[in-house]
Amino acid sequence: IVMAATNRPNSIDAALRRFGRFDREIDIGIPDTTGRLEVLRIHTKNMKLNDDVDLEQIAAETHGHVGADLASLCSEAALQQIREKMDLIDLEDDQIDAEVLNSLAVSMDNFRYAMGKSSPSALRETVVEVPNITWEDIGGLDNVKKELQELVQYPVEHPEKFLKFGMQPSRGVLFYGPPGCGKTLLAKAIANECQANFISVKGPELLTMWFGESEANVRDIFDKARAAAPCVLFFDELDSIAKSRGGSVGDAGGAADRVINQILTEMDGMGAKKNVFIIGATNRPDIIDPAILRPGRLDQLIYIPLPDEKSREAIFKANLRKSPISPDVDLAYIAKMTHGYSGADLTEVCQRACKLAIRQSIEAEVRREKERSNQAVAMDMDDDEDPVPEITRGHFEEAMRYARRSVTDND
């Protein structure tokens, strides 16, 4: 019996694949959760594990990992444990103390560290990130968050419920609304919340000058997303690649039209088995090809409006939750005064107030140093006192003088 292995079956001559030669083809796919758990058990059977290690949890979170990725994950976790105990091991000795050896047990924290560093090998070329943005980072937009959880989180976390009721989960969603309202931020947060992989595609980077190359790029991205399922595939600035067809005069051989055709066929080819969710974001929904918005493709349109007063206050709180703020700063009043500002404008106000506080703090320290050098006698009193301990009302008033709206009423 002749056996052969390849990861590119379509590159093999068809004559070799006919009956009587290599006539049996066995496709070894990416393991599912149960498969990953078995692989993890094999790789950790000779390892000393701490009681807190939950292999089932690790298997559930390592979507898209193949056997080799899991082997690398286990060895990275073990190495991390050794690194932590390195100061207890004396490298001069021939033997390691039995007490130190017994204390070497791989903990869940070591696995978490290794999971942060490893990514599925199917996605090595694309930077696939599980973003570290949570719902707390996004102020307001509660209705949108709820809708997104139902659309994306439920199918990934409770697929059995959808099977039970015989419902096909929605495949895609389009965010539209004025610029700076948090469309990209929402896409990142939803990928993080349901622990899916996140591939972000900027529209213009798909288009190249070579004939046929742009479609190949689209095909590659969808293949990678399928390999790393569950995955959120995010098309930022969708209007740059999905303009209505036929209108682009002077386009190089209709490249943009061919890219849309490719995207449409790829979206239809997304099998029900694969948990790939597509999110598009645009601030020009009027020029997007209607075929991409039909049911079964990007069928859920979610308008992301300018924040209202309550949402503006929530955005301020989300932006400033790591900054020290003086009690005299009235965020509700600032939220009232910033009618018509987008989320990005409000973030700019917060950053400017922080910058002013930093500048004032540095200037005060420089002044104090000068005074100290002038007076030979050391001043013990003010040594530990911070001249600018927090962001005050004055900083916000100064920042508001420069604030401006980036979105006009016509938009």
mmCIF file of C-alpha atoms in Angstrom:
data_model
loop_
_atom_site.group_PDB
_atom_site.id
_atom_site.type_symbol
_atom_site.label_atom_id
_atom_site.label_comp_id
_atom_site.label_asym_id
_atom_site.label_seq_id
_atom_site.Cartn_x
_atom_site.Cartn_y
_atom_site.Cartn_z
ATOM 1 C CA ILE A 1 0.000 0.000 0.000
ATOM 2 C CA VAL A 2 1.378 3.404 -0.966
ATOM 3 C CA MET A 3 0.434 6.281 1.318
ATOM 4 C CA ALA A 4 1.095 9.949 0.656
ATOM 5 C CA ALA A 5 0.366 13.190 2.495
ATOM 6 C CA THR A 6 -0.073 16.751 1.246
ATOM 7 C CA ASN A 7 -1.656 20.002 2.317
ATOM 8 C CA ARG A 8 -2.236 21.109 -1.308
ATOM 9 C CA PRO A 9 -4.292 18.340 -2.942
ATOM 10 C CA ASN A 10 -5.314 20.509 -5.895
ATOM 11 C CA SER A 11 -1.696 20.960 -6.996
ATOM 12 C CA ILE A 12 -1.255 17.199 -7.577
ATOM 13 C CA ASP A 13 -1.500 15.891 -11.124
ATOM 14 C CA ALA A 14 -4.982 14.502 -11.808
ATOM 15 C CA ALA A 15 -3.441 11.336 -13.310
ATOM 16 C CA LEU A 16 -2.108 10.435 -9.856
ATOM 17 C CA ARG A 17 -5.518 10.838 -8.269
ATOM 18 C CA ARG A 18 -7.392 8.469 -10.589
ATOM 19 C CA PHE A 19 -8.758 5.067 -9.551
ATOM 20 C CA GLY A 20 -6.039 2.438 -9.167
ATOM 21 C CA ARG A 21 -3.409 4.924 -8.013
ATOM 22 C CA PHE A 22 -4.148 7.244 -5.085
ATOM 23 C CA ASP A 23 -7.834 6.403 -5.194
ATOM 24 C CA ARG A 24 -8.721 6.837 -1.512
ATOM 25 C CA GLU A 25 -8.567 10.422 -0.281
ATOM 26 C CA ILE A 26 -8.944 11.068 3.426
ATOM 27 C CA ASP A 27 -9.402 14.685 4.416
ATOM 28 C CA ILE A 28 -8.002 15.394 7.870
ATOM 29 C CA GLY A 29 -9.700 18.619 8.887
ATOM 30 C CA ILE A 30 -9.234 21.029 11.756
ATOM 31 C CA PRO A 31 -10.284 19.337 15.040
ATOM 32 C CA ASP A 32 -13.466 20.407 16.803
ATOM 33 C CA THR A 33 -13.727 21.001 20.568
ATOM 34 C CA THR A 34 -13.798 17.275 21.439
ATOM 35 C CA GLY A 35 -10.857 16.589 19.134
ATOM 36 C CA ARG A 36 -8.875 19.448 20.666
ATOM 37 C CA LEU A 37 -9.581 18.132 24.173
ATOM 38 C CA GLU A 38 -8.202 14.681 23.244
ATOM 39 C CA VAL A 39 -5.090 16.231 21.683
ATOM 40 C CA LEU A 40 -4.547 18.373 24.799
ATOM 41 C CA ARG A 41 -4.906 15.316 27.064
ATOM 42 C CA ILE A 42 -2.257 13.455 25.035
ATOM 43 C CA HIS A 43 0.191 16.363 25.160
ATOM 44 C CA THR A 44 -0.296 16.981 28.880
ATOM 45 C CA LYS A 45 -0.352 13.369 30.112
ATOM 46 C CA ASN A 46 3.327 13.482 31.171
ATOM 47 C CA MET A 47 3.050 17.030 32.522
ATOM 48 C CA LYS A 48 2.440 17.881 36.142
ATOM 49 C CA LEU A 49 -0.703 20.036 36.096
ATOM 50 C CA ASN A 50 -2.042 22.233 38.847
ATOM 51 C CA ASP A 51 -5.556 21.526 40.165
ATOM 52 C CA ASP A 52 -6.914 24.733 38.611
ATOM 53 C CA VAL A 53 -6.119 23.681 35.005
ATOM 54 C CA ASP A 54 -9.350 23.132 33.074
ATOM 55 C CA LEU A 55 -8.479 21.406 29.782
ATOM 56 C CA GLU A 56 -12.104 21.540 28.595
ATOM 57 C CA GLN A 57 -12.073 25.317 28.976
ATOM 58 C CA ILE A 58 -8.788 25.562 27.021
ATOM 59 C CA ALA A 59 -10.197 23.306 24.269
ATOM 60 C CA ALA A 60 -13.303 25.498 24.013
ATOM 61 C CA GLU A 61 -11.219 28.680 23.667
ATOM 62 C CA THR A 62 -8.615 27.470 21.140
ATOM 63 C CA HIS A 63 -10.763 27.797 18.018
ATOM 64 C CA GLY A 64 -9.043 26.994 14.741
ATOM 65 C CA HIS A 65 -5.982 25.385 16.377
ATOM 66 C CA VAL A 66 -4.637 22.183 14.807
ATOM 67 C CA GLY A 67 -2.673 19.458 16.633
ATOM 68 C CA ALA A 68 0.706 21.138 16.141
ATOM 69 C CA ASP A 69 -0.646 24.447 17.491
ATOM 70 C CA LEU A 70 -1.906 22.685 20.632
ATOM 71 C CA ALA A 71 1.460 20.932 21.096
ATOM 72 C CA SER A 72 3.195 24.312 20.870
ATOM 73 C CA LEU A 73 0.636 25.761 23.332
ATOM 74 C CA CYS A 74 1.406 23.055 25.924
ATOM 75 C CA SER A 75 5.179 23.436 25.588
ATOM 76 C CA GLU A 76 4.904 27.248 25.849
ATOM 77 C CA ALA A 77 2.835 26.888 29.055
ATOM 78 C CA ALA A 78 5.431 24.495 30.519
ATOM 79 C CA LEU A 79 8.292 26.835 29.568
ATOM 80 C CA GLN A 80 6.483 29.738 31.212
ATOM 81 C CA GLN A 81 6.204 27.715 34.456
ATOM 82 C CA ILE A 82 9.965 26.980 34.325
ATOM 83 C CA ARG A 83 10.709 30.693 33.699
ATOM 84 C CA GLU A 84 8.750 31.608 36.847
ATOM 85 C CA LYS A 85 10.778 29.141 38.970
ATOM 86 C CA MET A 86 14.119 29.992 37.335
ATOM 87 C CA ASP A 87 15.366 31.986 40.347
ATOM 88 C CA LEU A 88 14.940 28.910 42.610
ATOM 89 C CA ILE A 89 17.048 26.695 40.331
ATOM 90 C CA ASP A 90 20.813 26.852 40.751
ATOM 91 C CA LEU A 91 22.342 26.217 37.323
ATOM 92 C CA GLU A 92 25.756 25.413 38.845
ATOM 93 C CA ASP A 93 24.417 22.262 40.520
ATOM 94 C CA ASP A 94 24.271 18.977 38.633
ATOM 95 C CA GLN A 95 20.947 18.088 40.208
ATOM 96 C CA ILE A 96 17.839 20.124 40.921
ATOM 97 C CA ASP A 97 16.468 20.094 44.437
ATOM 98 C CA ALA A 98 13.547 17.637 44.786
ATOM 99 C CA GLU A 99 11.433 20.275 46.533
ATOM 100 C CA VAL A 100 11.796 22.676 43.575
ATOM 101 C CA LEU A 101 11.040 19.863 41.117
ATOM 102 C CA ASN A 102 7.849 18.946 42.963
ATOM 103 C CA SER A 103 6.707 22.576 42.986
ATOM 104 C CA LEU A 104 6.890 22.763 39.156
ATOM 105 C CA ALA A 105 3.232 22.334 38.192
ATOM 106 C CA VAL A 106 1.782 24.040 35.125
ATOM 107 C CA SER A 107 -1.057 26.345 36.191
ATOM 108 C CA MET A 108 -4.035 27.782 34.319
ATOM 109 C CA ASP A 109 -2.282 31.172 34.300
ATOM 110 C CA ASN A 110 0.595 29.628 32.338
ATOM 111 C CA PHE A 111 -1.885 28.297 29.779
ATOM 112 C CA ARG A 112 -3.600 31.700 29.585
ATOM 113 C CA TYR A 113 -0.199 33.314 28.908
ATOM 114 C CA ALA A 114 0.553 30.721 26.193
ATOM 115 C CA MET A 115 -2.878 31.231 24.606
ATOM 116 C CA GLY A 116 -2.205 34.955 24.423
ATOM 117 C CA LYS A 117 0.963 34.282 22.434
ATOM 118 C CA SER A 118 -0.207 31.469 20.139
ATOM 119 C CA SER A 119 -2.424 31.844 17.098
ATOM 120 C CA PRO A 120 -3.833 29.191 14.741
ATOM 121 C CA SER A 121 -1.261 28.229 12.089
ATOM 122 C CA ALA A 122 -3.892 28.772 9.378
ATOM 123 C CA LEU A 123 -3.675 32.456 10.239
ATOM 124 C CA ARG A 124 0.048 32.965 10.621
ATOM 125 C CA GLU A 125 0.268 35.345 7.654
ATOM 126 C CA THR A 126 -2.755 37.412 8.635
ATOM 127 C CA VAL A 127 -2.536 39.172 11.909
ATOM 128 C CA VAL A 128 -5.521 37.728 13.687
ATOM 129 C CA GLU A 129 -6.172 39.396 16.955
ATOM 130 C CA VAL A 130 -8.668 38.727 19.649
ATOM 131 C CA PRO A 131 -9.087 42.395 20.542
ATOM 132 C CA ASN A 132 -8.869 43.471 24.171
ATOM 133 C CA ILE A 133 -11.820 45.853 23.954
ATOM 134 C CA THR A 134 -14.820 45.018 26.119
ATOM 135 C CA TRP A 135 -18.348 46.397 26.365
ATOM 136 C CA GLU A 136 -17.148 48.593 29.259
ATOM 137 C CA ASP A 137 -14.905 50.506 26.829
ATOM 138 C CA ILE A 138 -17.945 51.572 24.819
ATOM 139 C CA GLY A 139 -20.218 54.164 26.350
ATOM 140 C CA GLY A 140 -23.923 54.167 25.502
ATOM 141 C CA LEU A 141 -25.328 52.284 22.463
ATOM 142 C CA ASP A 142 -27.108 49.785 24.746
ATOM 143 C CA ASN A 143 -29.728 48.766 22.160
ATOM 144 C CA VAL A 144 -27.042 48.153 19.537
ATOM 145 C CA LYS A 145 -25.017 46.045 21.999
ATOM 146 C CA LYS A 146 -28.067 43.919 22.818
ATOM 147 C CA GLU A 147 -28.870 43.373 19.147
ATOM 148 C CA LEU A 148 -25.252 42.416 18.401
ATOM 149 C CA GLN A 149 -25.193 39.899 21.242
ATOM 150 C CA GLU A 150 -28.261 38.206 19.764
ATOM 151 C CA LEU A 151 -26.817 38.240 16.239
ATOM 152 C CA VAL A 152 -23.226 37.170 16.902
ATOM 153 C CA GLN A 153 -22.763 35.861 20.433
ATOM 154 C CA TYR A 154 -25.748 33.511 20.595
ATOM 155 C CA PRO A 155 -24.910 31.470 17.434
ATOM 156 C CA VAL A 156 -21.283 31.051 18.597
ATOM 157 C CA GLU A 157 -22.037 30.241 22.240
ATOM 158 C CA HIS A 158 -25.387 28.388 21.934
ATOM 159 C CA PRO A 159 -25.445 26.682 18.511
ATOM 160 C CA GLU A 160 -27.597 23.834 19.888
ATOM 161 C CA LYS A 161 -30.512 26.258 20.481
ATOM 162 C CA PHE A 162 -30.475 27.306 16.817
ATOM 163 C CA LEU A 163 -30.441 23.627 15.750
ATOM 164 C CA LYS A 164 -33.327 22.856 18.098
ATOM 165 C CA PHE A 165 -35.548 25.556 16.594
ATOM 166 C CA GLY A 166 -34.317 24.888 13.052
ATOM 167 C CA MET A 167 -33.149 28.447 12.503
ATOM 168 C CA GLN A 168 -30.262 29.562 10.367
ATOM 169 C CA PRO A 169 -28.327 32.299 12.210
ATOM 170 C CA SER A 170 -27.769 35.552 10.354
ATOM 171 C CA ARG A 171 -24.484 35.649 8.442
ATOM 172 C CA GLY A 172 -23.708 39.343 8.373
ATOM 173 C CA VAL A 173 -24.448 42.824 9.571
ATOM 174 C CA LEU A 174 -23.759 46.299 8.203
ATOM 175 C CA PHE A 175 -23.010 49.195 10.536
ATOM 176 C CA TYR A 176 -23.709 52.593 9.074
ATOM 177 C CA GLY A 177 -23.783 56.029 10.582
ATOM 178 C CA PRO A 178 -21.744 59.238 10.812
ATOM 179 C CA PRO A 179 -17.967 58.950 11.227
ATOM 180 C CA GLY A 180 -16.498 58.637 14.730
ATOM 181 C CA CYS A 181 -19.468 56.920 16.381
ATOM 182 C CA GLY A 182 -17.743 53.670 17.304
ATOM 183 C CA LYS A 183 -18.495 51.323 14.386
ATOM 184 C CA THR A 184 -15.009 49.762 14.386
ATOM 185 C CA LEU A 185 -14.918 49.679 18.186
ATOM 186 C CA LEU A 186 -18.192 47.726 18.323
ATOM 187 C CA ALA A 187 -16.901 45.116 15.871
ATOM 188 C CA LYS A 188 -13.790 44.587 18.012
ATOM 189 C CA ALA A 189 -15.798 44.361 21.230
ATOM 190 C CA ILE A 190 -18.186 41.735 19.863
ATOM 191 C CA ALA A 191 -15.270 39.566 18.648
ATOM 192 C CA ASN A 192 -13.712 39.786 22.096
ATOM 193 C CA GLU A 193 -16.943 39.059 23.966
ATOM 194 C CA CYS A 194 -17.651 35.802 22.133
ATOM 195 C CA GLN A 195 -13.944 34.777 22.073
ATOM 196 C CA ALA A 196 -13.925 34.510 18.290
ATOM 197 C CA ASN A 197 -10.923 35.274 16.116
ATOM 198 C CA PHE A 198 -11.038 38.701 14.505
ATOM 199 C CA ILE A 199 -9.793 39.475 10.997
ATOM 200 C CA SER A 200 -9.955 43.114 10.036
ATOM 201 C CA VAL A 201 -9.851 43.965 6.330
ATOM 202 C CA LYS A 202 -9.428 47.536 5.182
ATOM 203 C CA GLY A 203 -11.321 47.885 1.903
ATOM 204 C CA PRO A 204 -8.663 49.547 -0.284
ATOM 205 C CA GLU A 205 -5.898 47.057 0.573
ATOM 206 C CA LEU A 206 -7.721 44.306 -1.361
ATOM 207 C CA LEU A 207 -7.359 46.120 -4.681
ATOM 208 C CA THR A 208 -4.118 45.580 -6.594
ATOM 209 C CA MET A 209 -2.999 46.557 -10.080
ATOM 210 C CA TRP A 210 -2.522 42.956 -11.298
ATOM 211 C CA PHE A 211 -5.347 41.261 -13.171
ATOM 212 C CA GLY A 212 -7.064 38.601 -11.057
ATOM 213 C CA GLU A 213 -4.997 39.368 -7.975
ATOM 214 C CA SER A 214 -7.725 41.353 -6.187
ATOM 215 C CA GLU A 215 -10.216 38.465 -6.397
ATOM 216 C CA ALA A 216 -7.531 36.053 -5.164
ATOM 217 C CA ASN A 217 -7.003 38.310 -2.126
ATOM 218 C CA VAL A 218 -10.725 38.155 -1.318
ATOM 219 C CA ARG A 219 -10.722 34.374 -1.733
ATOM 220 C CA ASP A 220 -7.690 34.011 0.567
ATOM 221 C CA ILE A 221 -9.270 36.106 3.305
ATOM 222 C CA PHE A 222 -12.488 34.077 3.276
ATOM 223 C CA ASP A 223 -10.499 30.801 3.273
ATOM 224 C CA LYS A 224 -8.537 31.963 6.304
ATOM 225 C CA ALA A 225 -11.716 33.030 8.095
ATOM 226 C CA ARG A 226 -13.254 29.597 7.452
ATOM 227 C CA ALA A 227 -10.115 27.873 8.759
ATOM 228 C CA ALA A 228 -10.183 29.963 11.939
ATOM 229 C CA ALA A 229 -13.916 29.640 12.630
ATOM 230 C CA PRO A 230 -15.580 30.934 14.753
ATOM 231 C CA CYS A 231 -14.344 34.149 13.279
ATOM 232 C CA VAL A 232 -15.582 37.708 12.861
ATOM 233 C CA LEU A 233 -14.532 39.074 9.474
ATOM 234 C CA PHE A 234 -14.678 42.849 9.575
ATOM 235 C CA PHE A 235 -14.675 44.953 6.391
ATOM 236 C CA ASP A 236 -13.864 48.526 7.325
ATOM 237 C CA GLU A 237 -14.749 51.242 4.787
ATOM 238 C CA LEU A 238 -16.923 48.808 2.842
ATOM 239 C CA ASP A 239 -17.961 51.539 0.391
ATOM 240 C CA SER A 240 -14.449 51.520 -1.129
ATOM 241 C CA ILE A 241 -14.843 47.952 -2.454
ATOM 242 C CA ALA A 242 -18.603 47.443 -2.649
ATOM 243 C CA LYS A 243 -19.743 50.448 -4.698
ATOM 244 C CA SER A 244 -22.761 49.909 -6.940
ATOM 245 C CA ARG A 245 -21.559 48.050 -10.019
ATOM 246 C CA GLY A 246 -21.426 49.555 -13.481
ATOM 247 C CA GLY A 247 -20.938 53.132 -12.342
ATOM 248 C CA SER A 248 -17.153 53.126 -12.110
ATOM 249 C CA VAL A 249 -15.959 54.614 -15.384
ATOM 250 C CA GLY A 250 -12.217 54.475 -16.010
ATOM 251 C CA ASP A 251 -11.802 51.599 -13.589
ATOM 252 C CA ALA A 252 -8.894 49.312 -14.482
ATOM 253 C CA GLY A 253 -10.652 46.506 -16.336
ATOM 254 C CA GLY A 254 -13.600 46.653 -13.939
ATOM 255 C CA ALA A 255 -11.427 45.464 -11.044
ATOM 256 C CA ALA A 256 -13.786 46.843 -8.389
ATOM 257 C CA ASP A 257 -16.779 45.105 -10.014
ATOM 258 C CA ARG A 258 -14.937 41.793 -10.064
ATOM 259 C CA VAL A 259 -14.049 42.183 -6.377
ATOM 260 C CA ILE A 260 -17.734 42.665 -5.495
ATOM 261 C CA ASN A 261 -18.711 39.629 -7.570
ATOM 262 C CA GLN A 262 -16.099 37.580 -5.722
ATOM 263 C CA ILE A 263 -17.306 38.826 -2.307
ATOM 264 C CA LEU A 264 -20.922 37.993 -3.217
ATOM 265 C CA THR A 265 -20.062 34.428 -4.280
ATOM 266 C CA GLU A 266 -17.888 33.899 -1.178
ATOM 267 C CA MET A 267 -20.697 35.074 1.106
ATOM 268 C CA ASP A 268 -23.083 32.598 -0.525
ATOM 269 C CA GLY A 269 -20.479 29.863 -0.133
ATOM 270 C CA MET A 270 -20.332 30.315 3.628
ATOM 271 C CA GLY A 271 -21.687 26.943 4.739
ATOM 272 C CA ALA A 272 -24.047 26.748 7.693
ATOM 273 C CA LYS A 273 -21.435 24.646 9.478
ATOM 274 C CA LYS A 274 -18.864 27.410 9.566
ATOM 275 C CA ASN A 275 -19.248 30.046 12.230
ATOM 276 C CA VAL A 276 -17.981 32.973 10.171
ATOM 277 C CA PHE A 277 -19.728 36.247 10.794
ATOM 278 C CA ILE A 278 -19.232 39.202 8.472
ATOM 279 C CA ILE A 279 -19.482 42.798 9.651
ATOM 280 C CA GLY A 280 -19.249 45.716 7.243
ATOM 281 C CA ALA A 281 -18.878 49.340 8.324
ATOM 282 C CA THR A 282 -19.519 52.404 6.196
ATOM 283 C CA ASN A 283 -20.684 55.981 6.471
ATOM 284 C CA ARG A 284 -22.008 55.947 2.872
ATOM 285 C CA PRO A 285 -24.700 53.219 2.748
ATOM 286 C CA ASP A 286 -26.325 54.892 -0.274
ATOM 287 C CA ILE A 287 -23.518 53.943 -2.688
ATOM 288 C CA ILE A 288 -23.205 50.285 -1.639
ATOM 289 C CA ASP A 289 -24.290 47.648 -4.161
ATOM 290 C CA PRO A 290 -27.829 46.496 -3.233
ATOM 291 C CA ALA A 291 -26.967 42.835 -3.947
ATOM 292 C CA ILE A 292 -24.678 42.769 -0.913
ATOM 293 C CA LEU A 293 -27.514 43.918 1.365
ATOM 294 C CA ARG A 294 -30.028 41.224 0.461
ATOM 295 C CA PRO A 295 -31.157 38.628 3.072
ATOM 296 C CA GLY A 296 -28.545 35.918 3.514
ATOM 297 C CA ARG A 297 -25.648 38.321 3.078
ATOM 298 C CA LEU A 298 -25.322 41.574 5.062
ATOM 299 C CA ASP A 299 -29.021 41.472 5.848
ATOM 300 C CA GLN A 300 -29.022 43.208 9.232
ATOM 301 C CA LEU A 301 -28.581 46.962 8.897
ATOM 302 C CA ILE A 302 -27.744 48.655 12.186
ATOM 303 C CA TYR A 303 -27.691 52.438 12.312
ATOM 304 C CA ILE A 304 -25.170 53.780 14.801
ATOM 305 C CA PRO A 305 -26.357 57.290 15.630
ATOM 306 C CA LEU A 306 -24.609 60.239 17.209
ATOM 307 C CA PRO A 307 -24.692 59.680 20.985
ATOM 308 C CA ASP A 308 -27.518 61.267 22.972
ATOM 309 C CA GLU A 309 -26.903 63.039 26.294
ATOM 310 C CA LYS A 310 -26.976 59.852 28.404
ATOM 311 C CA SER A 311 -24.661 58.049 25.982
ATOM 312 C CA ARG A 312 -22.272 61.034 25.897
ATOM 313 C CA GLU A 313 -21.965 60.889 29.681
ATOM 314 C CA ALA A 314 -21.317 57.119 29.451
ATOM 315 C CA ILE A 315 -18.616 57.745 26.800
ATOM 316 C CA PHE A 316 -16.903 60.291 29.078
ATOM 317 C CA LYS A 317 -16.995 57.800 31.963
ATOM 318 C CA ALA A 318 -15.634 54.990 29.766
ATOM 319 C CA ASN A 319 -12.795 57.204 28.501
ATOM 320 C CA LEU A 320 -11.853 58.546 31.926
ATOM 321 C CA ARG A 321 -12.260 55.401 33.995
ATOM 322 C CA LYS A 322 -8.477 54.988 34.355
ATOM 323 C CA SER A 323 -7.764 58.694 34.956
ATOM 324 C CA PRO A 324 -7.842 60.491 38.324
ATOM 325 C CA ILE A 325 -10.645 63.082 38.166
ATOM 326 C CA SER A 326 -11.374 65.866 40.625
ATOM 327 C CA PRO A 327 -14.831 65.650 42.308
ATOM 328 C CA ASP A 328 -15.710 69.149 40.999
ATOM 329 C CA VAL A 329 -15.793 67.892 37.363
ATOM 330 C CA ASP A 330 -19.454 67.623 36.353
ATOM 331 C CA LEU A 331 -19.507 65.112 33.471
ATOM 332 C CA ALA A 332 -23.302 65.388 33.120
ATOM 333 C CA TYR A 333 -22.963 69.129 32.459
ATOM 334 C CA ILE A 334 -20.192 68.582 29.873
ATOM 335 C CA ALA A 335 -22.380 65.914 28.209
ATOM 336 C CA LYS A 336 -25.223 68.455 28.025
ATOM 337 C CA MET A 337 -22.938 71.070 26.436
ATOM 338 C CA THR A 338 -21.585 68.702 23.744
ATOM 339 C CA HIS A 339 -24.786 68.193 21.747
ATOM 340 C CA GLY A 340 -24.075 66.828 18.255
ATOM 341 C CA TYR A 341 -20.555 65.620 19.069
ATOM 342 C CA SER A 342 -19.543 62.141 17.938
ATOM 343 C CA GLY A 343 -17.806 59.571 20.153
ATOM 344 C CA ALA A 344 -14.445 60.397 18.574
ATOM 345 C CA ASP A 345 -14.928 64.126 19.336
ATOM 346 C CA LEU A 346 -15.670 63.352 22.998
ATOM 347 C CA THR A 347 -12.586 61.126 23.236
ATOM 348 C CA GLU A 348 -10.567 64.038 21.829
ATOM 349 C CA VAL A 349 -11.951 66.347 24.578
ATOM 350 C CA CYS A 350 -10.893 63.832 27.266
ATOM 351 C CA GLN A 351 -7.432 63.417 25.755
ATOM 352 C CA ARG A 352 -6.923 67.171 25.525
ATOM 353 C CA ALA A 353 -7.915 67.606 29.199
ATOM 354 C CA CYS A 354 -5.428 64.847 30.145
ATOM 355 C CA LYS A 355 -2.701 66.526 28.054
ATOM 356 C CA LEU A 356 -3.302 69.860 29.797
ATOM 357 C CA ALA A 357 -3.068 68.181 33.221
ATOM 358 C CA ILE A 358 0.179 66.433 32.212
ATOM 359 C CA ARG A 359 1.654 69.685 30.873
ATOM 360 C CA GLN A 360 0.719 71.561 34.064
ATOM 361 C CA SER A 361 2.159 68.779 36.232
ATOM 362 C CA ILE A 362 5.491 68.759 34.348
ATOM 363 C CA GLU A 363 5.751 72.578 34.426
ATOM 364 C CA ALA A 364 5.064 72.617 38.187
ATOM 365 C CA GLU A 365 7.762 70.006 38.790
ATOM 366 C CA VAL A 366 10.299 71.947 36.702
ATOM 367 C CA ARG A 367 9.435 75.118 38.641
ATOM 368 C CA ARG A 368 9.821 73.315 41.943
ATOM 369 C CA GLU A 369 13.226 71.944 40.901
ATOM 370 C CA LYS A 370 14.376 75.484 40.037
ATOM 371 C CA GLU A 371 13.161 76.846 43.371
ATOM 372 C CA ARG A 372 14.881 74.022 45.188
ATOM 373 C CA SER A 373 18.194 74.652 43.427
ATOM 374 C CA ASN A 374 17.892 78.402 44.178
ATOM 375 C CA GLN A 375 17.299 77.813 47.867
ATOM 376 C CA ALA A 376 20.208 75.877 49.236
ATOM 377 C CA VAL A 377 18.086 74.701 52.155
ATOM 378 C CA ALA A 378 16.198 71.528 51.263
ATOM 379 C CA MET A 379 12.432 71.802 51.385
ATOM 380 C CA ASP A 380 11.251 68.679 53.152
ATOM 381 C CA MET A 381 7.617 69.782 53.304
ATOM 382 C CA ASP A 382 6.435 69.569 49.695
ATOM 383 C CA ASP A 383 8.637 66.703 48.622
ATOM 384 C CA ASP A 384 5.946 64.059 48.382
ATOM 385 C CA GLU A 385 3.108 66.319 47.376
ATOM 386 C CA ASP A 386 1.966 65.983 43.752
ATOM 387 C CA PRO A 387 1.398 69.477 42.267
ATOM 388 C CA VAL A 388 -1.385 68.254 39.929
ATOM 389 C CA PRO A 389 -2.944 65.144 41.511
ATOM 390 C CA GLU A 390 -5.991 64.939 39.217
ATOM 391 C CA ILE A 391 -7.783 66.377 36.176
ATOM 392 C CA THR A 392 -9.722 69.430 37.321
ATOM 393 C CA ARG A 393 -12.653 71.421 36.034
ATOM 394 C CA GLY A 394 -10.269 74.072 34.678
ATOM 395 C CA HIS A 395 -8.599 71.502 32.415
ATOM 396 C CA PHE A 396 -11.958 70.528 30.925
ATOM 397 C CA GLU A 397 -12.979 74.171 30.451
ATOM 398 C CA GLU A 398 -9.722 74.803 28.581
ATOM 399 C CA ALA A 399 -10.184 71.613 26.501
ATOM 400 C CA MET A 400 -13.758 72.607 25.595
ATOM 401 C CA ARG A 401 -12.487 75.872 24.086
ATOM 402 C CA TYR A 402 -10.733 73.866 21.366
ATOM 403 C CA ALA A 403 -13.471 71.244 20.952
ATOM 404 C CA ARG A 404 -15.344 71.147 17.668
ATOM 405 C CA ARG A 405 -17.885 68.938 15.976
ATOM 406 C CA SER A 406 -16.564 66.702 13.218
ATOM 407 C CA VAL A 407 -20.066 65.831 11.962
ATOM 408 C CA THR A 408 -22.307 68.524 10.509
ATOM 409 C CA ASP A 409 -26.109 68.422 10.736
ATOM 410 C CA ASN A 410 -26.328 67.585 7.016
ATOM 411 C CA ASP A 411 -24.322 64.392 7.536
#
